[in-house]
PDB file of C-alpha atoms in Angstrom:
ATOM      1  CA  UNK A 164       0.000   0.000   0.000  1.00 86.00           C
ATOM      2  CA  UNK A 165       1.291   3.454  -0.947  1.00 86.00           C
ATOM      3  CA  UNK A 166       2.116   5.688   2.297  1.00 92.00           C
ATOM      4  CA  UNK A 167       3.468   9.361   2.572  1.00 95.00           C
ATOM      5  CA  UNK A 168       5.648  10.994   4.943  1.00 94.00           C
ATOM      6  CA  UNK A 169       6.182  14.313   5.968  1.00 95.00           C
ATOM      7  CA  UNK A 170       8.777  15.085   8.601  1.00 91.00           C
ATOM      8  CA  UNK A 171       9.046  17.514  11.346  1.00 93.00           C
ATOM      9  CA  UNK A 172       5.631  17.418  12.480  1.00 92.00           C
ATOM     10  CA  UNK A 173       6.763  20.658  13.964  1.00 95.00           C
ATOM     11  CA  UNK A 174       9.224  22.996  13.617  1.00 96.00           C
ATOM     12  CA  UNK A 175       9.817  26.562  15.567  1.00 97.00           C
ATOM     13  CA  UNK A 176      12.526  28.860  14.010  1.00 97.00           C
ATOM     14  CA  UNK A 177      13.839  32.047  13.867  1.00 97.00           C
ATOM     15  CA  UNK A 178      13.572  34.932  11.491  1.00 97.00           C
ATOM     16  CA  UNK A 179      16.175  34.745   8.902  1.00 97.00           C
ATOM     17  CA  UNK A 180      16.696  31.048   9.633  1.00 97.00           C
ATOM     18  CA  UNK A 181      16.805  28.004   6.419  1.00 97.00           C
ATOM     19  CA  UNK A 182      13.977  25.859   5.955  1.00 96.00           C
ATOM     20  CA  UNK A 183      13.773  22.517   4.730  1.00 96.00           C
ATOM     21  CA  UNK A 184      10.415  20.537   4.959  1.00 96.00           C
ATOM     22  CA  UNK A 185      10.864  16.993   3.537  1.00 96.00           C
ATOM     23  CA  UNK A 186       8.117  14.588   2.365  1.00 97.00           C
ATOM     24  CA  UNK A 187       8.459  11.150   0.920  1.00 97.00           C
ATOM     25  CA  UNK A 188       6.277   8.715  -0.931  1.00 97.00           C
ATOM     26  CA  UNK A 189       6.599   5.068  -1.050  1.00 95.00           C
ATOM     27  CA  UNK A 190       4.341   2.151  -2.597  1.00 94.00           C
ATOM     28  CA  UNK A 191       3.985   3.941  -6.199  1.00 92.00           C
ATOM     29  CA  UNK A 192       5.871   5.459  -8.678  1.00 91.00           C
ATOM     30  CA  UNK A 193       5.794   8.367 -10.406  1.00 92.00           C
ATOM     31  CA  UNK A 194       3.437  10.131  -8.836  1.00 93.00           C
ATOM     32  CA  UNK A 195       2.079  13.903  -8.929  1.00 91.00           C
ATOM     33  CA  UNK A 196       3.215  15.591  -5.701  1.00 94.00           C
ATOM     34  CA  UNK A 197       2.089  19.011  -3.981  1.00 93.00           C
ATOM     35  CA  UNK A 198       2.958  21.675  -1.261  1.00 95.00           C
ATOM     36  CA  UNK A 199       0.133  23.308   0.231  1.00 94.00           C
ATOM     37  CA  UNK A 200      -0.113  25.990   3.340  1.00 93.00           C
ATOM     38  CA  UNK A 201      -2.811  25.985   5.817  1.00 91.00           C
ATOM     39  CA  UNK A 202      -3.128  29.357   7.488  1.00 81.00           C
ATOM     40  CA  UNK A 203      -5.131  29.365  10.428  1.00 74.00           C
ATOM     41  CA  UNK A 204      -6.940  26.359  10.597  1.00 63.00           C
ATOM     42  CA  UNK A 205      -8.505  27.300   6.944  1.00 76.00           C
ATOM     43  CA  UNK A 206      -8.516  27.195   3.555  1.00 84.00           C
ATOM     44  CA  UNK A 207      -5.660  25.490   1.616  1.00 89.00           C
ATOM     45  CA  UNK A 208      -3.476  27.131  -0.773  1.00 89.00           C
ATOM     46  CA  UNK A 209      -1.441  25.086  -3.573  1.00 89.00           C
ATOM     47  CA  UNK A 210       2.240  26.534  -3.164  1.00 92.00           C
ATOM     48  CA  UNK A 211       4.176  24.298  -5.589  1.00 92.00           C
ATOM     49  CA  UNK A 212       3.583  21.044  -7.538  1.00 90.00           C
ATOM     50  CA  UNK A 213       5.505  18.453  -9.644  1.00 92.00           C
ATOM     51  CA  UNK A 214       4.407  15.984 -12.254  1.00 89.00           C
ATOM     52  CA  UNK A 215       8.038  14.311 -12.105  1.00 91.00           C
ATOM     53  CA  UNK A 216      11.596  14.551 -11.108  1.00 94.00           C
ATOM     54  CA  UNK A 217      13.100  18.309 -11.660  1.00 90.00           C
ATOM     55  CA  UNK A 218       9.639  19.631 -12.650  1.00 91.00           C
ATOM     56  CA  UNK A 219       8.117  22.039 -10.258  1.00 92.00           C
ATOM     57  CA  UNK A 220       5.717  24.423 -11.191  1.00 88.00           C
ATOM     58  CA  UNK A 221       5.066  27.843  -8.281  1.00 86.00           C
ATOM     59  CA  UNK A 222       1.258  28.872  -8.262  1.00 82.00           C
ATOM     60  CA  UNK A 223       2.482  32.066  -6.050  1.00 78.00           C
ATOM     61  CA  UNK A 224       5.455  34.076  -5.855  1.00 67.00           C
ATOM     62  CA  UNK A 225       6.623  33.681  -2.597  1.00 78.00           C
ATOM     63  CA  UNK A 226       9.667  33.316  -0.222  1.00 88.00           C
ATOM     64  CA  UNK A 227       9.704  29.490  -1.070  1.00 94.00           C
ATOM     65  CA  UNK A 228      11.116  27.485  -3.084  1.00 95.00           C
ATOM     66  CA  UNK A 229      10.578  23.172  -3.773  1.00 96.00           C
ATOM     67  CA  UNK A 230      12.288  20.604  -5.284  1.00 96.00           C
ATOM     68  CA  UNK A 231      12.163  16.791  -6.886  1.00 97.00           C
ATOM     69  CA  UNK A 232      15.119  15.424  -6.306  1.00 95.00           C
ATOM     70  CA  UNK A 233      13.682  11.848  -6.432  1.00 95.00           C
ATOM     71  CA  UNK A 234      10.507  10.351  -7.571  1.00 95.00           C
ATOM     72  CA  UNK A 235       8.862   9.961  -4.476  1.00 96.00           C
ATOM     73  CA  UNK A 236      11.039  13.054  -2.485  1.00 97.00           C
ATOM     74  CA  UNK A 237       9.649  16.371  -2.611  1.00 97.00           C
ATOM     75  CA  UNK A 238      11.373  19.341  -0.690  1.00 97.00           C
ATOM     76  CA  UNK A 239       9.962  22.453   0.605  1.00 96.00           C
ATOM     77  CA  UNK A 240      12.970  25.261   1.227  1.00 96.00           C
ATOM     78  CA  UNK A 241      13.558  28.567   1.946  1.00 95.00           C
ATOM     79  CA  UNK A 242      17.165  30.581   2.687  1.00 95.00           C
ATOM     80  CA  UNK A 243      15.830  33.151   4.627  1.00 95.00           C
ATOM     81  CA  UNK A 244      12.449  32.611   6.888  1.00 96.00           C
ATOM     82  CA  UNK A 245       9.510  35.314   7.180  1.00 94.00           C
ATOM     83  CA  UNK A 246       7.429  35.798  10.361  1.00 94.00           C
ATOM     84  CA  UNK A 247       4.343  35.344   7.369  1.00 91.00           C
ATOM     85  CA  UNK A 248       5.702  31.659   6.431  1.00 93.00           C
ATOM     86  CA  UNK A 249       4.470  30.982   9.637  1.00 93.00           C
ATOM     87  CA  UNK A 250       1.624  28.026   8.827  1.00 93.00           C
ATOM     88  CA  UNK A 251       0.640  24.432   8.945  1.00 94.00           C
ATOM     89  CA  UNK A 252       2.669  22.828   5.547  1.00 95.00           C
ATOM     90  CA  UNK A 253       1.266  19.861   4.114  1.00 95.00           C
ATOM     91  CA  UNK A 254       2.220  17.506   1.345  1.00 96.00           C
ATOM     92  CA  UNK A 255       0.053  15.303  -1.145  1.00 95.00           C
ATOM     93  CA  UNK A 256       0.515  12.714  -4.102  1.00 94.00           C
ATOM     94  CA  UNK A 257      -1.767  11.783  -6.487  1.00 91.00           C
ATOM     95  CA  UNK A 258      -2.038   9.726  -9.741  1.00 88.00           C
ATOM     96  CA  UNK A 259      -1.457  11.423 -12.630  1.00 80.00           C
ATOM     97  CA  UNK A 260      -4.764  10.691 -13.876  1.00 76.00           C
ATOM     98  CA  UNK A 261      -7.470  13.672 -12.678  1.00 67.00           C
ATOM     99  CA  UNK A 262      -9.936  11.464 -11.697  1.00 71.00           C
ATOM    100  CA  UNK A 263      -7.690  10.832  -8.662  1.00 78.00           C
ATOM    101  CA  UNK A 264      -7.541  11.636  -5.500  1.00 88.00           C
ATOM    102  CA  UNK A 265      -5.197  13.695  -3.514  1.00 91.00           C
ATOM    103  CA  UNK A 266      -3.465  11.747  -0.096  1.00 94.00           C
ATOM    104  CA  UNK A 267      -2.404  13.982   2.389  1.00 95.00           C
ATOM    105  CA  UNK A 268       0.626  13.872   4.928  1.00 95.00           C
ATOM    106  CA  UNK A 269       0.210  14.595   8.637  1.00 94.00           C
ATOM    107  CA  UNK A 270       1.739  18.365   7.803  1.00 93.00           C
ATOM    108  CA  UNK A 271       4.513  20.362   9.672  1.00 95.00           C
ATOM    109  CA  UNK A 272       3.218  23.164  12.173  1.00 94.00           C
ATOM    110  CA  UNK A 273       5.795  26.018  11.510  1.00 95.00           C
ATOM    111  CA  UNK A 274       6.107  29.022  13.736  1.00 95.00           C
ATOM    112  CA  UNK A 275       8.322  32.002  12.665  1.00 95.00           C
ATOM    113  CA  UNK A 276       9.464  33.638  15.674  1.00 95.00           C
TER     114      UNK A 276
ATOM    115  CA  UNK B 293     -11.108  29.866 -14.156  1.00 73.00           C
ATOM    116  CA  UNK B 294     -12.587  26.841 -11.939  1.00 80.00           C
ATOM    117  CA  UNK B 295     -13.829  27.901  -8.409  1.00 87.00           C
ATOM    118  CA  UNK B 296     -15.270  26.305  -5.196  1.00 93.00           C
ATOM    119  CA  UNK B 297     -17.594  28.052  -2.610  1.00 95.00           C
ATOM    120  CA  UNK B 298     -18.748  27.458   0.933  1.00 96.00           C
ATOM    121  CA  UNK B 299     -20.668  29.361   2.202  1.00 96.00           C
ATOM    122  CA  UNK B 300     -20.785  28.515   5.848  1.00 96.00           C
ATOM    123  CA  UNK B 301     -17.819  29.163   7.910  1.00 94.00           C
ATOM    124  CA  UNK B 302     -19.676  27.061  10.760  1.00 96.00           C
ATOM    125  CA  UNK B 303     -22.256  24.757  11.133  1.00 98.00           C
ATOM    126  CA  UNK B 304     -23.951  23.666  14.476  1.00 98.00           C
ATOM    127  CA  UNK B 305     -26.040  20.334  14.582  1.00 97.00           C
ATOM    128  CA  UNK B 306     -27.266  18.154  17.465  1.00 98.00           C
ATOM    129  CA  UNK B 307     -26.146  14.580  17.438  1.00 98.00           C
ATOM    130  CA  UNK B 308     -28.967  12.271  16.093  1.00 97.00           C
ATOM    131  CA  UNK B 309     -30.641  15.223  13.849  1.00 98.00           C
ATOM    132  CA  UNK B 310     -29.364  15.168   9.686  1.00 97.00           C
ATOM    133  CA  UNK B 311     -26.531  17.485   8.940  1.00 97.00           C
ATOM    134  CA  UNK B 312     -25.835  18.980   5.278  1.00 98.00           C
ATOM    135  CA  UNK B 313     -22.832  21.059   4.656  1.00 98.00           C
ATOM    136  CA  UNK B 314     -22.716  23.170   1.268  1.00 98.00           C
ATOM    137  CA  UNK B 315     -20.779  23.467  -1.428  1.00 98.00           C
ATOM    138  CA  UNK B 316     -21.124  25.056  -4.877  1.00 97.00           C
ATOM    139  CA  UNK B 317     -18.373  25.256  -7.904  1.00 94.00           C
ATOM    140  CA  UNK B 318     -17.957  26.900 -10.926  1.00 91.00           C
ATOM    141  CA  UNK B 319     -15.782  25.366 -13.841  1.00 84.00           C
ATOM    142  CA  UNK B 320     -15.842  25.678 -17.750  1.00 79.00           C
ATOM    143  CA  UNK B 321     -16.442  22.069 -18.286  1.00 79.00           C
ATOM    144  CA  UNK B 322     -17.687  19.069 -16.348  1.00 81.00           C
ATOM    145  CA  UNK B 323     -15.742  18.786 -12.918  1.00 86.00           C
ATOM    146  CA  UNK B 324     -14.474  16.514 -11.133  1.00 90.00           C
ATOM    147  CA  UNK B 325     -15.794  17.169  -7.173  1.00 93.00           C
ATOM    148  CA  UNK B 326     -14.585  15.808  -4.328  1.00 95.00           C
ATOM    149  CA  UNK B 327     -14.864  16.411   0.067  1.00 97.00           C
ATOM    150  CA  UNK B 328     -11.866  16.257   2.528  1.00 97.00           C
ATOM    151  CA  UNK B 329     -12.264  15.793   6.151  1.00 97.00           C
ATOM    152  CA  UNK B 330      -9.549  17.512   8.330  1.00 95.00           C
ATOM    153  CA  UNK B 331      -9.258  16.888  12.421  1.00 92.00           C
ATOM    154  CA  UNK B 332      -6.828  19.379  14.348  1.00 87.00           C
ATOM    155  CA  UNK B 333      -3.310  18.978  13.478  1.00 83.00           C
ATOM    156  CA  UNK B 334      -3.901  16.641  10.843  1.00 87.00           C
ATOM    157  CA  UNK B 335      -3.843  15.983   7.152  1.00 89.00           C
ATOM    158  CA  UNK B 336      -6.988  16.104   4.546  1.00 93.00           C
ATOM    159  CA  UNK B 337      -8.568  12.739   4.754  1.00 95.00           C
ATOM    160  CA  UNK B 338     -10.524  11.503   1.122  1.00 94.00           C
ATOM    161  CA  UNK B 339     -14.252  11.158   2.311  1.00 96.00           C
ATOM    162  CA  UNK B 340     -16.097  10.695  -1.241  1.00 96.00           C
ATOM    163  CA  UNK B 341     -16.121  12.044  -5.039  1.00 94.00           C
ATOM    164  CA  UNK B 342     -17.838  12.508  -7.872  1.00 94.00           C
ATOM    165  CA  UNK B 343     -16.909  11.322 -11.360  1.00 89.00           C
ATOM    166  CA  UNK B 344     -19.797  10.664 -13.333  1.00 87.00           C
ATOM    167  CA  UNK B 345     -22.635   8.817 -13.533  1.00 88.00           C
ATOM    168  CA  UNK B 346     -25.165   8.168  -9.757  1.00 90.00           C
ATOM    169  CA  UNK B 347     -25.849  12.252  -8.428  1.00 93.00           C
ATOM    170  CA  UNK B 348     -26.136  10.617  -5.188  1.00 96.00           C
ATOM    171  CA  UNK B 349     -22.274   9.522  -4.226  1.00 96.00           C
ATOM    172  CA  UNK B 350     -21.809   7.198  -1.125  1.00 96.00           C
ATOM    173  CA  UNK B 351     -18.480   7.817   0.929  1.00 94.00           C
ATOM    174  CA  UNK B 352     -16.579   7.010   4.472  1.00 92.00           C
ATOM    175  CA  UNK B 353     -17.824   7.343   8.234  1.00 93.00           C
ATOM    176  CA  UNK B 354     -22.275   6.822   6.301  1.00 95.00           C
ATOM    177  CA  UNK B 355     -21.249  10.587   4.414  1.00 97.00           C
ATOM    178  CA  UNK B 356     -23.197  11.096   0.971  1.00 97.00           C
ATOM    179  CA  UNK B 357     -23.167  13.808  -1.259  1.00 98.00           C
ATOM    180  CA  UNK B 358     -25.442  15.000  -4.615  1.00 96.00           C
ATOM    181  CA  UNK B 359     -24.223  16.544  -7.400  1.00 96.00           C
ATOM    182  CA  UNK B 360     -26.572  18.952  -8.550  1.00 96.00           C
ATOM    183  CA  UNK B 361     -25.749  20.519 -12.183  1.00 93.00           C
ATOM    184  CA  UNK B 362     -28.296  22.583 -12.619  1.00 93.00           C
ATOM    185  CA  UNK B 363     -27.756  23.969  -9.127  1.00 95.00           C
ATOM    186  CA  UNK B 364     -23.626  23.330  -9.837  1.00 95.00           C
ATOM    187  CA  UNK B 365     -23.435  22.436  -5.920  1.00 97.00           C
ATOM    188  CA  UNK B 366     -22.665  19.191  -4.251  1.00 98.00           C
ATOM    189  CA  UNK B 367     -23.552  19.308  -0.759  1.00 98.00           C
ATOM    190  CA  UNK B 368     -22.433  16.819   1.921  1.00 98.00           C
ATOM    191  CA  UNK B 369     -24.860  15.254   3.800  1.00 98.00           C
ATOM    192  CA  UNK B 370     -25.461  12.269   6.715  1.00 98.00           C
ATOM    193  CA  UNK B 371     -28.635  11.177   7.672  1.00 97.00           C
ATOM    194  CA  UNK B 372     -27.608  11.117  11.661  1.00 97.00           C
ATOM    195  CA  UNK B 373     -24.782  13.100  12.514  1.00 97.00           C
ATOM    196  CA  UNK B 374     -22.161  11.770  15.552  1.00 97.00           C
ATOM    197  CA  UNK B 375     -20.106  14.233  17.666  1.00 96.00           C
ATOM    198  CA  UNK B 376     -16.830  12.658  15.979  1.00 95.00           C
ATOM    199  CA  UNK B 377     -18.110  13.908  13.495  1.00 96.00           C
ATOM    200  CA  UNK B 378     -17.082  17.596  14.312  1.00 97.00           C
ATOM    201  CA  UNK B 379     -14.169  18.653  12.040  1.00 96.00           C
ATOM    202  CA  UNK B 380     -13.197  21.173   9.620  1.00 96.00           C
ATOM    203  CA  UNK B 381     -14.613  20.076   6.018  1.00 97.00           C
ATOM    204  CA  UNK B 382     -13.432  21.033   2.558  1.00 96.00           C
ATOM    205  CA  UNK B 383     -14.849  20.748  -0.840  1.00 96.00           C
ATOM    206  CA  UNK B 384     -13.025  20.600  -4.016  1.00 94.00           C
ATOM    207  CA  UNK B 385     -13.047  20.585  -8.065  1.00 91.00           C
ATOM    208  CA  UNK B 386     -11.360  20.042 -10.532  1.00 84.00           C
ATOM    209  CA  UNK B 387     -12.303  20.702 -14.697  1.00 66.00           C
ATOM    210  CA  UNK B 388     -12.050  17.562 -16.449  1.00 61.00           C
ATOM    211  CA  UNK B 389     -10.641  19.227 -19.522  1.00 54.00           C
ATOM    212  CA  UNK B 390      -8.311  21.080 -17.545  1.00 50.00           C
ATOM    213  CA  UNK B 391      -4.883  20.122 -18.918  1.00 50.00           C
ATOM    214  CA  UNK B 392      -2.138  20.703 -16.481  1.00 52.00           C
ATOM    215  CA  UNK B 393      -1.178  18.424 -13.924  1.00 55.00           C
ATOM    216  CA  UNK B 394      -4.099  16.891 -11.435  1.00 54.00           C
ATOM    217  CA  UNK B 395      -4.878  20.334  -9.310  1.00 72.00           C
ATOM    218  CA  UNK B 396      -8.023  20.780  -7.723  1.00 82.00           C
ATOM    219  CA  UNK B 397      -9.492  23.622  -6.251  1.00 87.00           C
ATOM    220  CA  UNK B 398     -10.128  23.427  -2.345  1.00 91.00           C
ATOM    221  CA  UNK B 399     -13.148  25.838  -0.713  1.00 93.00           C
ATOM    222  CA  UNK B 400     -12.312  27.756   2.524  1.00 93.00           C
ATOM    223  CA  UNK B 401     -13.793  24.657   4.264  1.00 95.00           C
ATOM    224  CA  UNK B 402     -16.338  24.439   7.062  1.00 96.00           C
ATOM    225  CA  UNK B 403     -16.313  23.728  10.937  1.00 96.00           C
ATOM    226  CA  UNK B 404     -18.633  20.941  11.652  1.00 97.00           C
ATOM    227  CA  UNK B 405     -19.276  21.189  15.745  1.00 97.00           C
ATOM    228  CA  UNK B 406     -21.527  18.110  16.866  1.00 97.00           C
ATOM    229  CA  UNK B 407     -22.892  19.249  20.315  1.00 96.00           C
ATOM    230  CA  UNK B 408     -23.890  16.221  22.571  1.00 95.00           C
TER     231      UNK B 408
END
């Protein structure tokens, strides 16, 4: 069975600080993965996604960046943190086919300080 | 451009009584519609979808939804709603002709609270 794994379930850093958010797939290959942000307990908003390795596409400029360096390995970074990247990060796969649906990690709670 | 709406920030039921949580879309084709359950610190959790065929779409925990063209909504419903029930629900869509990579649209979602 296909399982995903997103890693730290939280995270508190500073201003100014690096940020790397990992999240893994296993039991299928090839899949579509995401980045979303959850601000406040709300709505989701799609930050990056990749239909394979090296492709990302951005849906919002931001002070994030993500990479595919693997198949199933899909990064979240940033060089210098914002007290607004502050959020709840999570990370989905899919199929590649749209009638799919999207299976979400546990998500990393990030505070800014 | 495809959209999803819900209208309710909050909605309040008593255990036992029917619950029905709303949802409308807009896209330029025939969509693809789909509700996410979401308990506190957690990921999304698939409940049910919508493809084609049945308007009346059968999911986890005795959830059901109807797709409603006319109306373009596709409203979550249970006949008998438990307080475990009480989470933060999301709706989303997705064109079928769109032609980049899988992405659905996600609503602002909707606080369930199942008082006793």
């Amino acid at each position: 069975s296909q399982t995903i794994h997103q890693w730290p379930a939280t995270l508190v850093q500073p201003v100014g600080s690096p940020l790397s958010l990992e999240c893994t797939v296993e039991g299928t290959s090839n899949p579509n993965l995401y980045w979303y942000r959850q601000a406040a307990g709300r709505g989701l908003q799609l930050l990056f996604y990749s239909v394979g390795i090296g492709q990302i596409s951005s849906e919002v400029p931001q002070n994030l960046s993500a990479s595919r360096p693997q198949d199933r390995q899909f990064i979240l970074s940033s060089k210098k943190l914002l007290l607004s990247d502050s959020g709840f990060y999570l990370c989905a796969w899919s199929y590649t086919n749209p009638k799919n649906i999207q299976y979400f990690g546990a998500g990393t709670r990030l505070s800014v300080l | 451009a495809q959209s999803v709406a819900q209208p309710e920030d909050q909605v309040n039921v008593a255990e036992g009584n029917p619950l029905t949580v709303k949802c409308t879309y807009s896209v330029s084709g025939n969509p693809y519609l789909f509700w996410y359950v979401q308990y506190p610190n957690r990921g999304l959790q698939f409940l049910l979808k919508y493809i084609t065929g049945d308007n009346l779409v059968k999911g986890s925990y005795g959830f059901e939804a109807e797709f409603n063209k006319s109306q373009t909504s596709f409203h979550l419903k249970k006949p008998s709603a438990l307080v475990s029930d009480s989470a933060l629900y999301f709706c989303a869509v997705r064109d079928k002709g769109y032609s980049s990579a899988s992405k659905i649209i996600f609503g602002s979602g909707t606080r369930l609270s199942i008082r006793p």
